[in-house]
Tab-separated table of C-alpha atoms in Angstrom:
chain	number	residue	atom	x	y	z
A	1	MET	CA	2.158	-5.370	-30.503
A	2	PRO	CA	2.438	-2.287	-28.081
A	3	LEU	CA	4.151	0.681	-28.319
A	4	ILE	CA	7.132	1.218	-25.991
A	5	ARG	CA	8.137	4.966	-24.980
A	6	GLN	CA	10.935	5.877	-22.515
A	7	HIS	CA	10.369	8.739	-20.912
A	8	PHE	CA	12.455	10.363	-18.157
A	9	ASP	CA	10.384	12.271	-15.868
A	10	LYS	CA	6.463	12.050	-14.808
A	11	THR	CA	5.465	14.832	-16.361
A	12	SER	CA	6.207	14.229	-19.778
A	13	ALA	CA	5.289	10.830	-19.694
A	14	ALA	CA	1.588	12.011	-18.223
A	15	LYS	CA	1.485	14.597	-21.050
A	16	VAL	CA	2.283	12.241	-23.710
A	17	VAL	CA	-0.251	9.592	-22.505
A	18	ALA	CA	-3.102	12.242	-21.704
A	19	LYS	CA	-2.933	13.015	-25.216
A	20	ASP	CA	-2.825	9.219	-26.567
A	21	ILE	CA	-5.982	8.900	-24.531
A	22	ALA	CA	-8.053	11.900	-25.877
A	23	ASP	CA	-7.030	10.895	-29.303
A	24	LEU	CA	-8.401	8.016	-29.048
A	25	ILE	CA	-11.872	8.910	-27.365
A	26	GLY	CA	-11.730	11.552	-29.785
A	27	LEU	CA	-11.718	9.844	-32.558
A	28	ARG	CA	-14.333	6.655	-31.552
A	29	SER	CA	-16.577	9.845	-30.865
A	30	LEU	CA	-16.657	10.918	-34.274
A	31	SER	CA	-17.133	7.819	-35.265
A	32	GLY	CA	-20.050	7.471	-32.990
A	33	LYS	CA	-18.492	4.812	-30.754
A	34	LYS	CA	-17.801	5.252	-26.796
A	35	THR	CA	-15.100	4.449	-24.737
A	36	VAL	CA	-14.669	3.287	-21.365
A	37	LEU	CA	-11.908	3.893	-18.767
A	38	GLY	CA	-9.956	1.623	-16.120
A	39	LEU	CA	-9.214	3.847	-14.196
A	40	ALA	CA	-6.342	3.045	-11.192
A	41	THR	CA	-6.563	4.148	-7.994
A	42	GLY	CA	-3.714	6.161	-5.582
A	43	SER	CA	-0.965	8.601	-5.845
A	44	THR	CA	1.077	7.009	-9.238
A	45	PRO	CA	-1.443	8.094	-11.317
A	46	LEU	CA	-2.523	11.513	-10.851
A	47	PRO	CA	-0.465	13.607	-12.436
A	48	LEU	CA	-2.114	11.516	-16.003
A	49	TYR	CA	-5.937	12.502	-14.572
A	50	ALA	CA	-4.628	16.281	-13.730
A	51	GLU	CA	-3.104	16.467	-18.121
A	52	LEU	CA	-6.536	15.071	-19.014
A	53	ILE	CA	-8.455	17.617	-17.270
A	54	ARG	CA	-5.679	20.469	-18.619
A	55	LEU	CA	-6.833	18.827	-21.890
């Protein structure tokens, strides 16, 4: 079952989700696996993408 978390602003949500993505990529990389991301377009995911770049 997926984990559901509530965030009260987009900045905190972007930080948590970006960390989750970075952790997943790191774990898969350690086991020699690749990670494929399907990225959305538009302005909604921009805070997430900015946080991924920052990490």
